[in-house]
Short mmCIF file of C-alpha atoms in Angstrom, two decimals:
data_model
loop_
_atom_site.label_atom_id
_atom_site.label_comp_id
_atom_site.label_asym_id
_atom_site.label_seq_id
_atom_site.Cartn_x
_atom_site.Cartn_y
_atom_site.Cartn_z
CA VAL A 235 -27.29 -11.20 -17.99
CA SER A 236 -29.50 -10.17 -15.07
CA VAL A 237 -26.58 -9.90 -12.67
CA SER A 238 -24.46 -7.96 -15.18
CA SER A 239 -27.34 -5.63 -16.02
CA GLY A 240 -28.07 -5.00 -12.33
CA TRP A 241 -24.41 -4.32 -11.62
CA ALA A 242 -24.12 -1.92 -14.58
CA ILE A 243 -27.31 -0.06 -13.63
CA GLY A 244 -26.13 0.18 -10.02
CA LEU A 245 -22.80 1.68 -11.12
CA LEU A 246 -24.58 4.11 -13.41
CA VAL A 247 -26.87 5.27 -10.59
CA ARG A 248 -23.89 5.70 -8.24
CA TYR A 249 -22.05 7.67 -10.93
CA VAL A 250 -25.01 9.95 -11.71
CA LEU A 251 -26.01 10.58 -8.08
CA GLY A 252 -22.50 10.50 -6.71
CA THR A 253 -21.35 8.90 -3.49
CA GLU A 254 -19.76 10.30 -0.39
CA THR A 255 -16.05 9.83 -0.25
CA SER A 256 -14.70 7.55 2.45
CA ARG A 257 -11.26 9.16 2.28
CA PRO A 258 -10.17 10.23 5.78
CA SER A 259 -8.87 13.73 6.40
CA GLY A 260 -5.41 14.43 7.75
CA HIS A 261 -6.97 15.23 11.13
CA ASP A 262 -8.69 11.82 11.16
CA ILE A 263 -5.42 10.05 10.35
CA ALA A 264 -3.48 11.95 13.01
CA GLY A 265 -6.23 11.46 15.60
CA HIS A 266 -6.42 7.70 15.16
CA LEU A 267 -2.64 7.33 15.27
CA ALA A 268 -2.52 9.50 18.41
CA ALA A 269 -5.06 7.19 20.04
CA GLY A 270 -2.58 4.37 19.38
CA GLY A 271 0.31 6.30 20.93
CA ILE A 272 1.84 7.88 17.79
CA THR A 273 1.52 11.67 17.89
CA LEU A 274 2.24 13.41 14.60
CA ALA A 275 3.88 16.81 14.33
CA ARG A 276 3.71 16.93 10.50
CA LEU A 277 1.69 15.10 7.85
CA ARG A 278 2.11 15.62 4.10
CA ALA A 279 0.31 13.86 1.24
CA VAL A 280 2.78 12.40 -1.26
CA GLU A 281 0.91 10.39 -3.90
CA ILE A 282 -2.09 8.25 -4.70
CA THR A 283 -1.44 4.79 -6.09
CA ALA A 284 -3.49 1.64 -6.59
CA SER A 285 -1.94 0.35 -3.36
CA GLY A 286 -3.08 3.34 -1.28
CA ARG A 287 -2.66 7.00 -0.49
CA ARG A 288 0.89 7.69 0.66
CA TYR A 289 1.86 10.28 3.25
CA ASP A 290 5.13 11.44 4.81
CA ALA A 291 4.87 12.12 8.53
CA THR A 292 7.06 13.20 11.40
CA THR A 293 6.22 12.32 14.99
CA ASP A 294 6.52 14.80 17.82
CA ASP A 295 9.72 13.01 18.92
CA GLY A 296 11.29 13.45 15.45
CA ARG A 297 10.81 9.96 13.95
CA GLU A 298 10.19 9.90 10.20
CA LEU A 299 7.26 7.72 9.09
CA GLU A 300 5.69 6.64 5.84
CA LEU A 301 1.93 6.17 6.02
CA VAL A 302 -0.23 4.19 3.63
CA VAL A 303 -3.94 4.92 3.90
CA LEU A 304 -6.37 2.45 2.38
CA ASP A 305 -9.96 3.49 1.85
CA ARG A 306 -13.05 2.30 0.01
CA ASP A 307 -12.52 4.95 -2.69
CA LEU A 308 -9.55 2.90 -3.91
CA GLU A 309 -11.34 -0.44 -3.66
CA GLY A 310 -11.05 -2.26 -6.95
CA ALA A 311 -8.19 -0.05 -8.14
CA GLY A 312 -5.99 -2.09 -10.41
CA LEU A 313 -8.71 -4.67 -11.05
CA ALA A 314 -8.49 -4.31 -14.84
CA ALA A 315 -4.71 -4.85 -14.74
CA ASP A 316 -5.16 -7.91 -12.50
CA ILE A 317 -7.73 -9.41 -14.87
CA TYR A 318 -5.48 -8.74 -17.88
CA ARG A 319 -2.47 -10.27 -16.11
CA SER A 320 -4.45 -13.37 -15.10
CA LEU A 321 -5.61 -13.87 -18.71
CA ARG A 322 -2.16 -13.21 -20.20
CA LEU A 323 -0.02 -15.21 -17.77
CA ARG A 324 -0.69 -18.84 -17.05
CA ASP A 325 -0.06 -18.81 -13.29
CA ALA A 326 -0.72 -15.16 -12.48
CA GLN A 327 -3.05 -14.72 -9.55
CA GLY A 328 -2.77 -10.96 -9.08
CA ARG A 329 -3.15 -9.48 -5.66
CA SER A 330 -4.85 -11.37 -2.87
CA GLY A 331 -8.13 -9.61 -3.49
CA THR A 332 -9.19 -6.14 -4.35
CA SER A 333 -11.06 -5.27 -1.16
CA MET A 334 -9.59 -2.79 1.27
CA ARG A 335 -9.47 -5.38 4.06
CA SER A 336 -7.62 -7.98 1.95
CA ARG A 337 -5.06 -5.36 0.81
CA LEU A 338 -4.57 -4.26 4.42
CA ASP A 339 -4.13 -7.84 5.64
CA ARG A 340 -1.65 -8.65 2.86
CA ALA A 341 0.46 -5.52 3.43
CA ALA A 342 0.64 -6.11 7.19
CA LEU A 343 1.44 -9.81 6.79
CA ILE A 344 4.23 -9.20 4.27
CA SER A 345 5.76 -6.50 6.46
CA TRP A 346 5.71 -8.63 9.60
CA ALA A 347 7.08 -11.66 7.72
CA ALA A 348 9.99 -9.54 6.44
CA GLN A 349 10.66 -8.26 9.97
CA ALA A 350 10.60 -11.80 11.39
CA ALA A 351 13.05 -12.95 8.70
CA GLY A 352 15.45 -10.12 9.57
CA ILE A 353 15.14 -8.45 6.17
CA ASP A 354 16.06 -4.77 5.99
CA ALA A 355 12.66 -3.40 4.99
CA PRO A 356 10.41 -0.66 6.33
CA ARG A 357 9.24 -1.79 9.78
CA LEU A 358 5.49 -1.70 10.32
CA ILE A 359 4.88 0.02 13.65
CA ALA A 360 1.10 0.54 13.61
CA VAL A 361 -2.06 -0.55 11.84
CA THR A 362 -5.32 1.10 12.75
CA ASP A 363 -8.82 1.43 11.37
CA ILE A 364 -10.10 4.91 10.64
CA GLY A 365 -13.81 4.36 10.92
CA VAL A 366 -15.34 1.48 8.98
CA ASP A 367 -14.18 2.54 5.52
CA ALA A 368 -10.46 3.29 5.92
CA ALA A 369 -7.28 2.10 7.62
CA VAL A 370 -3.71 3.33 7.96
CA LEU A 371 -0.42 1.43 8.02
CA ALA A 372 2.48 3.35 9.61
CA TYR A 373 6.02 2.34 8.64
CA GLU A 374 9.34 3.64 9.92
CA ARG A 375 11.13 5.44 7.11
CA VAL A 376 14.13 3.61 5.70
CA PRO A 377 16.78 5.99 4.38
CA GLY A 378 17.62 5.46 0.74
CA ARG A 379 16.56 6.23 -2.80
CA LEU A 380 14.27 4.52 -5.26
CA PHE A 381 15.70 3.14 -8.49
CA THR A 382 13.52 5.66 -10.32
CA ASP A 383 15.38 8.47 -8.52
CA LEU A 384 18.81 7.18 -9.53
CA PRO A 385 20.61 8.28 -12.68
CA SER A 386 19.88 6.23 -15.79
CA ALA A 387 23.05 4.15 -15.26
CA ILE A 388 22.58 2.10 -12.08
CA GLY A 389 25.88 1.01 -10.59
CA ASP A 390 26.98 -2.47 -9.55
CA THR A 391 26.63 -1.60 -5.86
CA GLU A 392 22.95 -0.65 -6.15
CA LEU A 393 22.18 -3.67 -8.32
CA ALA A 394 23.99 -6.09 -6.01
CA GLY A 395 22.14 -4.67 -3.00
CA ALA A 396 18.77 -5.05 -4.70
CA TRP A 397 19.48 -8.66 -5.71
CA GLN A 398 20.68 -9.42 -2.19
CA LEU A 399 17.32 -8.26 -0.81
CA VAL A 400 15.44 -10.31 -3.41
CA GLY A 401 17.52 -13.34 -2.42
CA GLN A 402 16.70 -12.80 1.26
CA LEU A 403 12.99 -12.59 0.43
CA GLN A 404 13.18 -15.81 -1.60
CA ARG A 405 15.05 -17.69 1.13
CA ALA A 406 12.36 -16.59 3.60
CA ASP A 407 9.63 -17.74 1.15
CA ILE A 408 8.15 -14.25 1.01
CA VAL A 409 6.37 -13.32 -2.21
CA HIS A 410 6.04 -9.56 -2.21
CA ARG A 411 4.93 -8.86 -5.82
CA ALA A 412 6.03 -5.25 -5.51
#
């Protein structure tokens, strides 16, 4: 009871007083990638999900990139769904942690494992910290469309291609959960 009460009071105080955001600006993202040798010519925010803030970027040499920025503001996002899934499903373990660092480590590991197995997936080309509270993962853009962008009737070709990728992931013992 003491721990729960302290946690609840701490959250209430943070909510009432507010906290500074740890979300990096576009200039911060571009600056840290430039320090790693990737100079951006264009950066555009796309969406915010539980897995990170997504950006489309173009380098000065014309390469198309997809960036995922993880920050402390998103820490714990999806926690309620993970708890529900672990209670509802016998063997569900959810993500490998809800901290920014564990999400970053998992995303990088899965990407590199897919690359090593020769699976046609977005290639991770850079991972860099942006201060102590944020990090960015830069992937090469893979041309294609999401299933959600396809017409309601998905054809045999698209379905066969998706199952082929799932089979490759299974043969490589890669559990992607996404």
